[in-house]
Each structure stands twice: as structure tokens, then as C-alpha cells.
Amino acid sequence: MTPIQEKCDVLVIGAGPSGSVAAALLRQQGRQVLVLEREQFPRFSIGESLLPQSMAYLEQAGMLQAVVEAGFQYKNGAAFVRGEQYTDFDFRDKHAIGWGTTYQVQRASFDHLLAKEAEKAGAEIRFQHTVTAIDLAADKPRVTVRGANGDDYQIEAGFILDASGFGRVLPRLLDLETPSNFPVRGAIFTHIEDGIVANVAGHFDRNKIRVTVHPQHCDVWYWLIPFAGGRCSIGVVAETAFLEKYKGSDSERLQALVNEDPASKKLLENACWDTPARSIVGYSANVKSLWGKGYALLGNAGEFLDPVFSSGVTIALKSASLAAAVLQRHFAGAEVDWEKEYAIPLKKGVDTFRTFVESWYAGGFQNVIFHEHQQPEVRRMISAILAGYAWDESNPYVRESKRRLKTLEEICS
Ligand code: FAD
């Protein structure tokens, strides 16, 4: 065995939102943190609409001021469109205590900013260093890393947090992957100069993500996420079999799909499609366990549900916050129970989102939000979940999400 050249308290794989926030939180505890990131930042990432709940974790990590001052597009809610129907939720009007506003961010800048904040907090980040193998046989885990110069080296860590997102490093290396319960869906997306003139666009609000249901298929939907400076992220999500019917380049397929919705077509009639579209398929994923001896999985390296309610970054940051708290007790010498203190609490909110995601694709939740008669208090409870407060047990739609939502669906059907 190659002799160990380096040691650290905590090794974080990946400098996305979960990795950077975890690194900063661990630095607050005085831990020596090394983050290994495969890419050079700034780099593109999908997942641009944040939820207000995420602000609490950015604040906890000491990153909020930097995010607020960066000039990202302010966001205060979500708008939904289905044919002629329009409804929107203002997240400031919600059944939850906490932030009601947040931002829509180009992830290249946002992730870079969080990484720089983690470095300021004292974490070391090595860009273009890829984790390629793990060895859990010894007392402490060891990873093999391919450095920027192509040379391999090994590090021994007191603990490993896998924050590698869709890279899913430990799930792959340790055979932890299990299929998601969702059908295989894909997304095609790009950034455009949107050319939307607010006063002629009817129902359009730059401060909200806009989610549009396809006019013929309730399980196909579009996102439009306005950015500051007249640009936006636009994308479509559908089962892969549906997307495969559209031929040509990703840009051609995306524009063909957008043009199938008359309101979206009209809204974007002056858009400049200046960036080639990209696509991603089969992103929903799950694992057998979110932790093991010497490691835990954060954010997308654990489970990824679905993009429809923009919950990904919020779940990623929640996982970082929970894991940092468990590690604080672990390094203080306490007997920690990762299942009880990390996996179960994290899954609580993930399962709330899961209930709503399933109902969205089956059409039930769409009938709820587009229903003509809605009780204001129920709307405030739903608004809280859409704002990311999916762990707040004072909300009946969190506490008993399945039963409550089913009843509501029946009333609204
Ligand atoms: P990531 O942000 O993926 O970061 C992981 C990092 O690990 C990357 O920088 C990667 O380069 C690095 N890495 C990977 N492998 C290795 C390795 N071997 N060694 C070292 N480093 C490695 N979420 C939202 O909140 N809002 C949205 O609007 C939204 N829209 C989405 C739309 C789509 C179509 C999809 C698929 C997802 C969307 N998401 C959204 C989800 C969001 O993208 C993720 O949940 C979020 O980025 C997860 O953060 P993370 O820190 O776990 O991982």
C-alpha cells in the first residue's frame, strides 16, 4: 500500500453548494477541512431557483451577506400557468417563520461565490482534483485523488462528506446506488436573452419562477427562471420517451417544445436564443444508505427527487447543516447515531417534497393550485412548502403530507 502523504480532519468531495456550506460550518468548529473539486470554477451547473428556506443555511454558514450583495435576481414566489389558468404564491405569505424571499442565481457565479466564502472561512479547496477511489478497510477512510497534473495521491481523513452531486462518487464506488421510484425523466435547458417586456407580457413577474404545464400533457412542464439583467433560464422536463420524439439539436428540440405552449411562445417572441441548449436524463437517484463507517452523503450524492419545486439546493444545504451538527458531536467524542441524527431528519423534508412531486405529475396538485376556491390558510401552508419549509412539523401538510394532500386533491378534483 502507498504510504499516506496527507491527513485532514474532514475531506469533502465536491465544492457545490452542499460541499462549500459544509466546509464553512466545519471551519466554524475549528476543523481542518480539505475540499476536492473535479472542475475548475466557475463552471456551469443546473439548478438556479433557490427557495427561501435555504437562506437560513447560508446565514448559518456566514455566507448570506456575500450572497445578498452579489446582485442576483430577487425572488419572492412561484407562478404556475396551465392554458389560460394562472396562479401564484407569494412566499412572504406563508405558514412558517423565516425568510420569505431568496434569489434566482446563475449557478456558475453562485457556486463560485460560496466556494470563495468557504475558502475565506479557512477551508482549503483544490480545484481539478478528482476523487477516484476509496478504501474503508483501515481505521480511517483513505481516498485516492487524481491531481490537476494527472498524478495520483492518497489522503487519510477523519471523516468524509461526499458532496459530489450527480458525480455520486461514493454511491458508485461503494455500490450504494438504488433506482429512484420515479419514471426516467429528462430535461432540456438553456440560458437566453429573454426580451420580455413586463407591461405587455400579461401575467409575468420577474421575481417569481414560472412553471408552465404543457397544454396537452400534464406530466410535461417548462420552467422559466428570470435572472438579473434580462436573461433567464428556460427548460422543459418530460419522460425520456416523450423527449425522444423531438429530433434535431437540443436547441431545436427545446424551441419546438416551448412553441407548443402558446403563452410561452408569445412571452418569448423577442427572445434571443444565444446559448446552445443542453440536456440531462435520468437524474433522479437514490441510495441504500446516506451514511456508513467514516462517511456521509450530502445533497445530490444521496438522493435527488425532481426539479419541479426547485428543492435541490435547499435539501443540499439542509444536509450540510445536519451533517456538520452530527460531526461536531462526533469530534467531541460523543457516540453519534447517523441514522437517527442525520438520515431520518433529512428524509422527513425529502419525503414531504416527494408527496408533492408525485401529486404534481399525477395532476392532483395541479388541480389544487388552479382550483377557483381556495382557503387562504391552506394556501399559506402550501406556500410554506413551496418556499422550502418542508421540515416544519407545525405545518399539517408536512406532518401528514400524504393524507392531507389526498383529501385536498379529492375536494379539488
Ligand atoms: P452539485 O451542485 O452537483 O456539486 C457537486 C460538485 O462535485 C460538482 O462541482 C462536481 O464537479 C464535483 N464532483 C463530482 N465528482 C467529483 C469527484 N470525483 N471528485 C471531486 N469532485 C467531484 N435545484 C434547485 O434548488 N433549484 C432549481 O431550480 C433546480 N433545478 C434543477 C433542474 C434540473 C433539470 C435538475 C436535474 C436539477 C435541478 N436542481 C435544482 C437540483 C440541483 O441542481 C442540485 O440539487 C444541486 O446542485 C445539488 O447540490 P450539491 O452540492 O449536492 O451538488
Coordinates of C-alpha atoms and ligand atoms in Angstrom, one line a residue, residues 13-19 36-39 41 43 45-50 107 111 129-131 163-167 169 187 189 209 223 225 237 280 283 298-301 304 307 310-314 316, ligand 1:
I13 CA -15.7 15.6 -2.2
G14 CA -17.1 18.4 -4.4
A15 CA -17.4 22.2 -4.0
G16 CA -21.0 22.6 -5.0
P17 CA -23.5 24.3 -2.5
S18 CA -23.6 21.3 -0.1
G19 CA -19.7 20.9 -0.1
L36 CA -11.5 18.3 -3.5
E37 CA -13.3 19.6 -6.6
R38 CA -13.1 17.9 -10.0
E39 CA -13.8 21.1 -12.1
F41 CA -14.7 27.1 -11.1
R43 CA -18.4 26.1 -14.0
S45 CA -24.5 23.8 -13.1
I46 CA -28.2 23.5 -13.5
G47 CA -30.5 24.3 -10.5
E48 CA -30.9 28.1 -10.4
S49 CA -34.0 28.9 -8.5
L50 CA -33.4 28.9 -4.7
R107 CA -25.0 28.7 -10.6
D111 CA -21.3 28.2 -6.6
H129 CA -8.6 17.3 -8.1
T130 CA -10.8 14.3 -8.7
V131 CA -11.5 11.6 -6.1
A163 CA -20.9 16.3 -1.7
S164 CA -20.2 15.3 -5.3
G165 CA -23.7 15.8 -6.6
F166 CA -24.6 14.0 -9.8
G167 CA -20.9 12.7 -9.7
V169 CA -18.7 9.3 -6.1
A187 CA -34.6 17.9 -19.1
F189 CA -32.5 23.7 -21.0
I209 CA -40.1 31.3 -11.1
W223 CA -39.5 26.3 -16.2
I225 CA -36.3 31.4 -14.2
V237 CA -39.0 18.3 -18.3
I280 CA -29.7 15.7 -18.9
Y283 CA -31.2 12.4 -12.9
L298 CA -24.8 15.2 1.2
G299 CA -27.2 16.7 -1.3
N300 CA -27.5 15.1 -4.6
A301 CA -24.8 12.5 -3.8
F304 CA -32.3 13.6 -5.9
P307 CA -36.6 19.6 -10.2
S310 CA -36.7 23.8 -7.0
S311 CA -35.9 21.9 -3.8
G312 CA -32.5 20.5 -4.8
V313 CA -30.2 23.2 -3.3
T314 CA -32.3 23.6 -0.2
A316 CA -28.3 20.0 -0.2
Ligands
FAD1 P1 -23.5 19.8 -7.1 O1 -24.1 21.2 -7.1 O2 -23.8 18.9 -8.3 O3 -22.0 19.9 -6.8 C1 -21.2 18.7 -6.8 C2 -19.7 19.0 -7.2 O4 -19.0 17.8 -7.0 C3 -19.6 19.5 -8.6 O5 -18.9 20.8 -8.6 C4 -18.7 18.4 -9.2 O6 -17.8 18.9 -10.2 C5 -18.0 17.8 -8.0 N1 -17.5 16.4 -8.2 C6 -18.2 15.4 -8.9 N2 -17.5 14.3 -8.9 C7 -16.3 14.6 -8.3 C8 -15.1 13.8 -8.0 N3 -15.0 12.5 -8.4 N4 -14.1 14.4 -7.3 C9 -14.2 15.7 -6.9 N5 -15.3 16.5 -7.2 C10 -16.4 15.9 -7.8 N6 -32.3 22.8 -7.5 C11 -32.7 24.0 -7.0 O7 -32.5 24.2 -5.8 N7 -33.4 24.8 -7.8 C12 -33.7 24.6 -9.2 O8 -34.3 25.4 -9.8 C13 -33.2 23.3 -9.7 N8 -33.4 23.0 -11.0 C14 -33.0 21.8 -11.4 C15 -33.2 21.4 -12.8 C16 -32.8 20.2 -13.3 C17 -33.1 19.8 -14.7 C18 -32.0 19.3 -12.4 C19 -31.6 18.0 -12.9 C20 -31.8 19.7 -11.1 C21 -32.2 20.9 -10.6 N9 -32.0 21.3 -9.3 C22 -32.5 22.5 -8.8 C23 -31.2 20.4 -8.4 C24 -29.7 21.0 -8.2 O9 -29.1 21.0 -9.4 C25 -29.0 20.1 -7.2 O10 -29.9 19.6 -6.2 C26 -27.8 20.8 -6.5 O11 -26.9 21.3 -7.4 C27 -27.2 19.9 -5.6 O12 -26.1 20.4 -5.0 P2 -24.8 19.5 -4.5 O13 -24.0 20.4 -3.7 O14 -25.4 18.3 -3.8 O15 -24.1 19.0 -5.8

